[in-house]
Coordinates of C-alpha atoms and ligand atoms in Angstrom, one line a residue:
M592 CA -3.4 -21.2 -15.8
S593 CA -6.4 -19.2 -16.9
E594 CA -6.1 -16.1 -19.1
H595 CA -5.8 -13.7 -16.1
G596 CA -3.3 -15.9 -14.4
G597 CA -5.4 -17.0 -11.4
P598 CA -7.5 -20.0 -10.5
D599 CA -10.4 -20.8 -12.8
L600 CA -13.2 -18.8 -11.3
P601 CA -15.8 -17.2 -13.6
Q602 CA -14.7 -13.6 -13.9
R603 CA -18.1 -12.0 -13.4
R604 CA -20.2 -10.0 -10.9
L605 CA -23.0 -12.1 -9.7
L606 CA -25.3 -11.6 -6.7
V607 CA -27.4 -14.5 -5.6
T608 CA -28.4 -13.0 -2.2
D609 CA -28.4 -9.6 -0.5
V610 CA -24.9 -8.5 0.6
P611 CA -24.3 -9.7 3.3
G612 CA -26.2 -12.9 2.7
P613 CA -27.5 -15.3 5.3
N614 CA -24.2 -17.3 5.7
S615 CA -22.2 -14.1 6.1
I616 CA -24.7 -12.8 8.6
Q617 CA -24.3 -15.9 10.7
L618 CA -20.5 -15.7 10.6
N619 CA -20.7 -12.1 11.5
E620 CA -22.7 -13.1 14.6
R621 CA -19.9 -15.6 15.6
R622 CA -17.4 -12.9 14.8
R623 CA -19.1 -10.5 17.3
A624 CA -19.0 -13.3 20.0
A625 CA -15.4 -14.3 19.4
V626 CA -13.3 -11.5 17.8
S627 CA -12.3 -8.2 19.3
S628 CA -14.7 -5.4 18.3
A629 CA -11.7 -3.1 17.7
L630 CA -11.1 -4.7 14.3
G631 CA -13.0 -3.1 11.4
A632 CA -14.2 -4.6 8.2
A633 CA -14.5 -2.8 4.9
V634 CA -17.1 -5.3 3.5
P635 CA -19.5 -7.3 5.7
V636 CA -19.0 -10.6 4.0
F637 CA -17.0 -13.7 4.7
V638 CA -15.0 -15.1 1.8
D639 CA -14.7 -18.6 0.5
R640 CA -12.5 -18.3 -2.7
A641 CA -10.9 -15.6 -4.8
G642 CA -8.9 -15.3 -8.0
G643 CA -8.3 -12.9 -10.9
G644 CA -10.6 -10.0 -10.2
V645 CA -13.3 -11.7 -8.2
V646 CA -14.0 -12.6 -4.6
I647 CA -16.6 -15.3 -3.9
D648 CA -18.3 -15.0 -0.6
V649 CA -19.8 -17.8 1.5
D650 CA -23.2 -17.2 0.0
G651 CA -22.0 -17.7 -3.5
N652 CA -22.0 -14.0 -4.4
S653 CA -19.2 -13.1 -6.8
L654 CA -17.9 -9.6 -6.0
I655 CA -15.6 -7.5 -8.2
D656 CA -12.4 -6.9 -6.2
L657 CA -11.0 -3.3 -6.5
G658 CA -9.0 -3.6 -3.3
S659 CA -6.7 -6.6 -3.6
G660 CA -6.8 -7.0 0.2
I661 CA -5.2 -3.5 0.4
A662 CA -2.7 -3.8 -2.5
V663 CA -1.5 -7.3 -1.5
T664 CA -2.8 -9.7 -4.1
S665 CA -1.5 -7.8 -7.0
V666 CA -0.8 -11.0 -8.9
G667 CA -4.3 -12.2 -8.1
N668 CA -5.5 -14.4 -5.2
S669 CA -4.1 -17.9 -5.1
A670 CA -2.0 -17.2 -8.2
P671 CA -0.6 -20.4 -9.7
H672 CA 3.1 -19.7 -9.2
V673 CA 2.4 -18.6 -5.6
V674 CA 0.4 -21.7 -4.9
A675 CA 3.0 -24.0 -6.4
G676 CA 5.8 -22.3 -4.4
I677 CA 3.8 -22.6 -1.2
R678 CA 3.0 -26.2 -1.9
D679 CA 6.5 -27.3 -2.7
Q680 CA 8.1 -25.4 0.1
S681 CA 5.6 -26.5 2.8
E682 CA 6.1 -30.2 1.9
R683 CA 9.9 -29.8 2.4
L684 CA 10.4 -27.2 5.2
I685 CA 8.2 -24.8 7.0
H686 CA 10.4 -23.2 9.5
T687 CA 13.9 -23.1 10.9
C688 CA 14.1 -19.4 12.0
F689 CA 16.7 -17.8 9.8
M690 CA 18.8 -16.8 12.8
V691 CA 19.0 -20.5 13.8
A692 CA 19.8 -22.0 10.4
G693 CA 19.5 -20.7 6.8
Y694 CA 17.6 -21.9 3.8
E695 CA 18.1 -20.9 0.1
A696 CA 14.6 -19.3 -0.5
Y697 CA 15.6 -16.5 1.9
L698 CA 18.7 -15.8 -0.1
E699 CA 16.9 -15.9 -3.4
V700 CA 14.4 -13.3 -2.2
C701 CA 17.2 -11.0 -0.9
E702 CA 19.0 -11.4 -4.2
Q703 CA 15.9 -10.5 -6.2
L704 CA 15.2 -7.4 -4.0
N705 CA 18.8 -6.2 -4.3
D706 CA 18.4 -6.5 -8.0
L707 CA 14.8 -5.0 -8.4
T708 CA 15.0 -2.0 -6.0
P709 CA 16.2 1.4 -7.5
G710 CA 20.0 1.9 -7.9
D711 CA 22.8 -0.4 -8.9
H712 CA 24.9 0.2 -5.8
D713 CA 26.0 -2.5 -3.4
K714 CA 22.9 -3.6 -1.4
R715 CA 21.9 -5.9 1.4
T716 CA 18.4 -7.1 2.5
A717 CA 16.8 -8.3 5.7
L718 CA 13.3 -9.9 5.8
F719 CA 10.5 -9.4 8.3
N720 CA 6.8 -10.1 8.6
S721 CA 4.8 -7.0 8.2
G722 CA 5.0 -3.5 6.7
A723 CA 5.2 -1.9 10.1
E724 CA 8.0 -4.2 11.1
A725 CA 9.9 -3.3 7.9
V726 CA 9.5 0.4 8.6
E727 CA 10.6 0.0 12.3
N728 CA 13.7 -2.0 11.2
A729 CA 14.6 0.6 8.6
V730 CA 14.5 3.3 11.3
K731 CA 16.7 1.0 13.6
V732 CA 19.2 0.6 10.8
A733 CA 19.3 4.4 10.1
R734 CA 19.7 5.3 13.8
S735 CA 22.4 2.7 14.3
A736 CA 24.3 3.7 11.2
T737 CA 24.1 7.5 11.8
G738 CA 24.3 7.6 15.6
R739 CA 21.5 10.1 15.5
A740 CA 18.0 9.9 17.0
A741 CA 15.5 12.2 15.3
V742 CA 13.2 10.8 12.6
V743 CA 11.1 12.9 10.3
A744 CA 7.8 11.9 8.8
V745 CA 5.4 14.0 6.7
E746 CA 1.8 15.1 7.0
H747 CA -0.8 12.5 5.9
A748 CA 1.7 9.7 6.3
Y749 CA 0.8 6.1 7.1
H750 CA 3.5 3.7 8.3
G751 CA 1.7 1.1 10.3
R752 CA 0.2 0.3 13.7
T753 CA 3.1 -0.8 16.0
S754 CA 4.3 1.7 18.5
L755 CA 7.0 3.4 16.4
A756 CA 5.1 3.0 13.2
M757 CA 1.9 4.6 14.6
A758 CA 4.0 7.5 15.9
L759 CA 5.2 8.0 12.4
T760 CA 1.6 7.8 11.1
A761 CA -0.1 11.2 10.9
K762 CA -3.8 10.4 11.5
N763 CA -5.0 10.2 15.1
R764 CA -8.2 8.2 14.7
P765 CA -8.2 5.3 14.4
Y766 CA -4.5 4.7 14.5
K767 CA -3.1 6.6 17.5
H768 CA -6.1 7.6 19.6
S769 CA -5.8 6.3 23.2
F770 CA -2.6 4.3 22.5
G771 CA 0.0 6.7 23.9
P772 CA 2.5 7.5 25.1
L773 CA 4.1 7.5 21.7
P774 CA 7.9 7.2 21.2
G775 CA 9.8 10.4 21.2
D776 CA 12.0 12.3 18.7
I777 CA 9.5 11.8 15.8
H778 CA 9.0 15.1 13.9
R779 CA 6.4 15.9 11.3
V780 CA 6.8 18.3 8.4
P781 CA 4.6 19.3 5.5
N782 CA 4.3 16.9 2.5
S783 CA 3.6 18.0 -1.1
Y784 CA -0.2 17.9 -1.7
P785 CA -0.7 19.7 -5.0
L786 CA -4.5 19.8 -4.8
R787 CA -4.4 21.5 -1.4
D788 CA -1.1 23.5 -1.2
G789 CA -0.8 24.6 -4.9
L790 CA 3.0 24.5 -4.6
T791 CA 5.5 23.2 -7.1
G792 CA 7.7 20.3 -5.9
A793 CA 10.6 22.7 -5.4
E794 CA 8.5 25.1 -3.3
A795 CA 7.0 22.3 -1.2
A796 CA 10.5 20.8 -0.6
A797 CA 11.9 24.2 0.4
R798 CA 9.1 24.6 2.9
S799 CA 9.7 21.1 4.5
I800 CA 13.5 21.6 4.5
R801 CA 13.2 25.0 6.1
R802 CA 11.1 23.4 8.9
M803 CA 13.6 20.6 9.5
E804 CA 16.6 23.1 9.6
A805 CA 14.8 25.5 12.0
E806 CA 13.1 23.0 14.3
I807 CA 15.4 19.9 14.4
G808 CA 18.7 20.6 12.7
G809 CA 19.9 18.4 9.8
E810 CA 22.8 17.0 11.9
N811 CA 20.4 15.6 14.4
I812 CA 18.2 13.7 11.9
A813 CA 18.8 10.0 11.4
A814 CA 16.2 9.5 8.7
I815 CA 13.4 10.9 6.7
V816 CA 10.7 8.3 6.2
I817 CA 8.3 8.9 3.3
E818 CA 5.9 7.1 1.0
P819 CA 6.7 8.1 -2.6
I820 CA 2.9 8.1 -3.2
Q821 CA 0.9 8.2 0.1
G822 CA -1.4 5.3 0.4
E823 CA -3.7 5.5 3.5
G824 CA -3.4 9.3 3.2
G825 CA -5.3 9.2 -0.1
F826 CA -2.9 8.4 -2.9
I827 CA -1.3 11.8 -2.7
V828 CA 1.2 12.1 -5.5
P829 CA 3.8 14.7 -4.6
A830 CA 4.5 17.5 -7.1
S831 CA 7.3 16.7 -9.5
G832 CA 10.7 17.6 -8.0
F833 CA 9.6 17.3 -4.4
L834 CA 11.1 13.8 -3.7
P835 CA 14.4 14.4 -5.6
E836 CA 14.9 17.7 -3.7
L837 CA 14.2 16.1 -0.3
S838 CA 16.5 13.2 -1.1
R839 CA 19.3 15.5 -2.3
W840 CA 19.0 17.5 0.9
A841 CA 19.1 14.3 3.0
R842 CA 22.2 13.1 1.2
D843 CA 23.9 16.5 1.7
N844 CA 23.2 16.3 5.4
G845 CA 24.1 12.6 6.1
I846 CA 20.4 11.7 6.6
V847 CA 19.1 8.3 5.6
F848 CA 16.3 8.6 3.0
I849 CA 13.8 5.8 3.6
A850 CA 11.2 5.1 1.0
D851 CA 8.2 3.3 2.5
E852 CA 7.1 1.4 -0.6
V853 CA 4.9 -1.0 1.4
Q854 CA 1.8 0.0 -0.6
T855 CA 3.4 1.3 -3.8
G856 CA 5.9 -1.5 -4.5
F857 CA 5.9 -4.4 -6.9
C858 CA 4.3 -3.1 -10.1
R859 CA 1.4 -1.3 -8.4
T860 CA 2.2 2.1 -9.9
G861 CA 3.5 0.8 -13.3
E862 CA 7.1 0.5 -12.1
W863 CA 8.7 -2.0 -9.7
F864 CA 8.9 0.9 -7.2
A865 CA 7.2 4.3 -7.2
S866 CA 10.5 6.1 -6.4
E867 CA 11.4 5.3 -10.0
H868 CA 8.8 7.8 -11.4
D869 CA 10.8 10.6 -9.7
G870 CA 14.3 9.2 -10.5
V871 CA 14.9 8.9 -6.7
V872 CA 17.3 6.2 -5.4
P873 CA 16.4 5.7 -1.7
D874 CA 19.1 4.7 0.8
L875 CA 16.6 2.1 2.2
V876 CA 13.4 0.8 0.9
A877 CA 10.7 -0.8 3.1
M878 CA 8.5 -3.3 1.3
A879 CA 5.6 -5.7 2.1
K880 CA 2.1 -5.9 0.8
G881 CA 2.5 -6.9 -2.9
L882 CA 5.7 -8.8 -2.3
A883 CA 4.5 -12.3 -1.6
G884 CA 1.1 -12.7 -3.3
G885 CA -0.8 -12.6 0.0
M886 CA 1.6 -14.3 2.4
P887 CA 3.0 -12.3 5.2
L888 CA 6.5 -11.1 4.3
S889 CA 8.3 -7.8 4.4
A890 CA 11.7 -6.5 3.7
V891 CA 14.2 -3.7 4.0
T892 CA 16.7 -3.4 1.2
G893 CA 19.3 -0.7 0.9
R894 CA 22.9 0.5 0.9
A895 CA 25.2 -2.3 2.1
D896 CA 27.2 0.1 4.4
L897 CA 23.9 1.0 6.2
M898 CA 22.4 -2.5 6.3
N899 CA 25.7 -3.8 7.7
A900 CA 26.1 -1.1 10.3
A901 CA 24.1 -2.6 13.2
H902 CA 25.8 -5.1 15.5
L903 CA 25.6 -8.9 15.0
G904 CA 22.2 -10.1 16.3
G905 CA 20.7 -6.6 16.3
L906 CA 18.2 -7.4 13.6
G907 CA 15.9 -10.4 13.2
G908 CA 12.8 -12.0 14.6
T909 CA 11.5 -15.6 14.9
Y910 CA 9.4 -15.7 11.8
G911 CA 10.9 -13.0 9.5
G912 CA 11.6 -14.4 6.1
N913 CA 9.7 -17.7 6.7
P914 CA 10.5 -20.3 4.0
V915 CA 6.9 -20.6 2.8
A916 CA 6.4 -16.9 2.6
C917 CA 9.7 -16.6 0.7
A918 CA 8.6 -19.3 -1.8
A919 CA 5.4 -17.4 -2.3
A920 CA 7.4 -14.2 -3.0
L921 CA 9.5 -15.9 -5.6
G922 CA 6.3 -17.1 -7.2
A923 CA 4.8 -13.7 -7.1
I924 CA 7.9 -12.0 -8.5
A925 CA 8.0 -14.6 -11.3
T926 CA 4.4 -13.8 -12.1
M927 CA 5.0 -10.1 -12.3
K928 CA 7.8 -10.7 -14.8
E929 CA 6.0 -13.3 -16.8
L930 CA 2.8 -11.3 -17.2
D931 CA 4.6 -7.9 -17.4
L932 CA 2.5 -6.5 -14.6
N933 CA 4.1 -3.1 -14.9
A934 CA 2.7 -2.7 -18.3
R935 CA -0.6 -4.1 -17.1
A936 CA -0.7 -1.5 -14.3
R937 CA -0.2 1.3 -16.8
H938 CA -3.0 -0.1 -18.9
L939 CA -5.3 -0.2 -15.9
E940 CA -4.4 3.4 -15.1
N941 CA -5.6 4.5 -18.6
L942 CA -8.9 2.6 -18.1
M943 CA -9.5 4.0 -14.7
R944 CA -8.6 7.6 -15.7
S945 CA -10.8 7.7 -18.7
R946 CA -13.8 6.2 -16.8
L947 CA -13.4 8.3 -13.7
G948 CA -12.7 11.4 -15.8
V949 CA -16.2 11.1 -17.1
L950 CA -17.5 11.0 -13.5
A951 CA -15.4 14.0 -12.6
D952 CA -16.9 16.0 -15.5
E953 CA -20.4 15.0 -14.5
C954 CA -20.0 15.5 -10.7
D955 CA -18.7 18.8 -9.3
I956 CA -18.2 17.1 -5.9
V957 CA -15.2 15.2 -7.4
A958 CA -12.2 17.4 -6.5
E959 CA -9.6 15.3 -8.1
V960 CA -8.9 11.9 -9.7
R961 CA -5.2 11.1 -9.0
G962 CA -2.6 8.4 -8.5
R963 CA -0.3 6.3 -10.7
G964 CA -0.7 2.9 -12.3
A965 CA -3.3 0.7 -10.7
M966 CA -3.4 3.0 -7.7
I967 CA -6.0 5.6 -8.4
A968 CA -8.1 7.6 -6.0
I969 CA -11.0 10.1 -6.1
E970 CA -11.0 12.9 -3.6
F971 CA -14.4 14.5 -2.8
A972 CA -14.8 18.1 -1.8
E973 CA -17.8 20.5 -1.5
P974 CA -18.2 21.9 -5.0
G975 CA -16.1 25.0 -5.7
T976 CA -14.1 24.5 -2.5
L977 CA -11.5 22.2 -1.0
E978 CA -13.8 21.5 2.0
P979 CA -13.8 17.7 2.5
V980 CA -17.2 16.1 2.0
E981 CA -18.2 14.4 5.2
G982 CA -19.8 11.0 5.4
L983 CA -20.1 10.5 1.6
V984 CA -17.3 8.0 1.1
P985 CA -18.4 5.3 3.6
R986 CA -21.9 5.5 2.1
V987 CA -20.6 5.1 -1.5
A988 CA -18.4 2.2 -0.4
K989 CA -21.4 0.5 1.3
R990 CA -23.5 1.0 -1.8
C991 CA -20.7 -0.5 -4.0
A992 CA -20.5 -3.5 -1.7
Q993 CA -24.2 -4.1 -1.8
A994 CA -24.0 -3.9 -5.6
G995 CA -21.1 -6.5 -5.6
V996 CA -18.0 -4.3 -5.9
I997 CA -15.3 -4.0 -3.2
V998 CA -13.8 -0.5 -2.9
L999 CA -11.7 0.9 -0.1
T1000 CA -11.7 4.3 1.5
A1001 CA -8.8 6.5 2.5
G1002 CA -7.7 10.1 3.4
T1003 CA -6.9 12.0 6.5
Y1004 CA -10.3 13.6 6.2
G1005 CA -12.0 10.3 5.2
N1006 CA -13.1 11.8 1.8
V1007 CA -11.2 9.6 -0.6
I1008 CA -12.1 6.4 -2.4
R1009 CA -9.1 4.4 -3.5
L1010 CA -8.9 1.7 -6.1
L1011 CA -6.3 -1.0 -6.0
P1012 CA -7.5 -3.7 -8.4
P1013 CA -5.5 -6.9 -8.8
L1014 CA -3.2 -6.3 -11.7
V1015 CA -4.6 -9.4 -13.4
I1016 CA -8.2 -8.2 -13.5
D1017 CA -10.0 -8.5 -16.8
D1018 CA -10.6 -5.1 -18.5
E1019 CA -14.4 -5.7 -18.8
L1020 CA -14.7 -6.6 -15.1
L1021 CA -12.7 -3.5 -14.1
I1022 CA -14.9 -1.3 -16.3
E1023 CA -18.1 -2.8 -14.8
G1024 CA -16.7 -2.1 -11.3
L1025 CA -16.0 1.5 -12.3
D1026 CA -19.5 1.9 -13.7
V1027 CA -21.0 0.6 -10.4
L1028 CA -18.8 3.0 -8.5
S1029 CA -19.8 6.0 -10.7
E1030 CA -23.5 5.1 -10.4
S1031 CA -23.1 4.8 -6.6
V1032 CA -21.5 8.2 -6.3
K1033 CA -24.2 9.8 -8.5
E1034 CA -27.0 8.1 -6.5
E1035 CA -25.5 9.3 -3.2
V1036 CA -25.1 12.9 -4.3
G1037 CA -28.6 12.8 -5.8
R1038 CA -27.6 13.3 -9.4
Ligands
PLP1454 C1 0.1 -1.0 5.0 C2 1.2 -0.1 5.1 C3 2.1 -0.2 6.2 C4 1.9 -1.2 7.3 O1 2.0 -2.5 6.8 P1 1.4 -3.7 7.8 O2 1.8 -4.9 7.0 O3 0.0 -3.5 7.9 O4 2.1 -3.5 9.1 C5 3.2 0.7 6.2 N1 3.4 1.6 5.3 C6 2.5 1.7 4.3 C7 2.8 2.8 3.2 C8 1.4 0.9 4.2 O5 0.6 1.1 3.2

């Protein structure tokens, strides 16, 4: 294993062609002829290999990865323990369907998640394939356990693209537009967005609770679904006290508090789960992205009385908790423990904050640098206002890609750059990536 825990790829930014290069251009032509045009792409390259903090494209360009495939390859791409787990498992058993016959790797993942998620109460877990599927199953569990129908989500939320998940998602384009009718009894209340609402956590919680009491009634609500730090919405960190107050009110009213930790989980924010920063113990936790080192696996973990409430056969799916994906998850979790990736995420936060703090001082178009751990975003607004800057962020991201750095965009108003580096990225490589980003912003705003 190399120093950063990944396969032995040179950890450097190196461009040998334009981005995209000729091989990527050719594959993009085949893509246009074969793949639905409804799928986007953040970077116009096709990838051959990746590891540590770099992605090598099919033209031999080595790009700095500040996206981790959207917070998935936190342990690095093709991380050794993940690869070993996949190899061993795939040589013995690839599939039974857990509802047909069991296998030990499924149990081991459930035991690990019962142990790692917040709270030391009696827990149970069920495994699925994607984040959206985890969220949907958490809602099914909550509705079944409470006998109630209403589900509450907050402004700027993102919970996935399946029918119920997109109804819980706030943003219309691209997620919901033209895909209705959406499922009913989904209600939206304000979140806590300190930059834009200026409220304390207690004030923001009181506002949301007042809305739920007036418009839905606590006794009709099965669940509140919330990301402890909003991902797609732009890494919005709620004001201190907001989540504890909301979860206290949920408990008092028999409402299931579901933390969607799909993006924030597994060391991303410097804790195993972002709920821990606020001392919140969710009733149910939905997990996916970082869980299995790049393999498709998701989970719902929570209170045993809730997880056991639905009828026999009520939860499941053909592929959920696939043996190879479970083996990958066990390898990923072992890597997180072995390399202490929580400490690493906090270290990366310091690096990103100090570098981007300089950018914020130099550029009055930076409204805020925020986030936790290795989940840091820049929100752009017209100087002296909170008016979202239009069109800037895609241009900055494109400039970064052309200079060999992958960054992702976010935000309801499309005015946020989000950084989700692999937690095993070398310091120097991250700093180089941040410098390219800072330069790209300055070039775009003409300063
Ligand atoms: C990505 C994401 C989802 C959806 O996960 P998929 O695996 O894409 O279905 C749900 N919730 C949050 C917070 C996410 O970031």
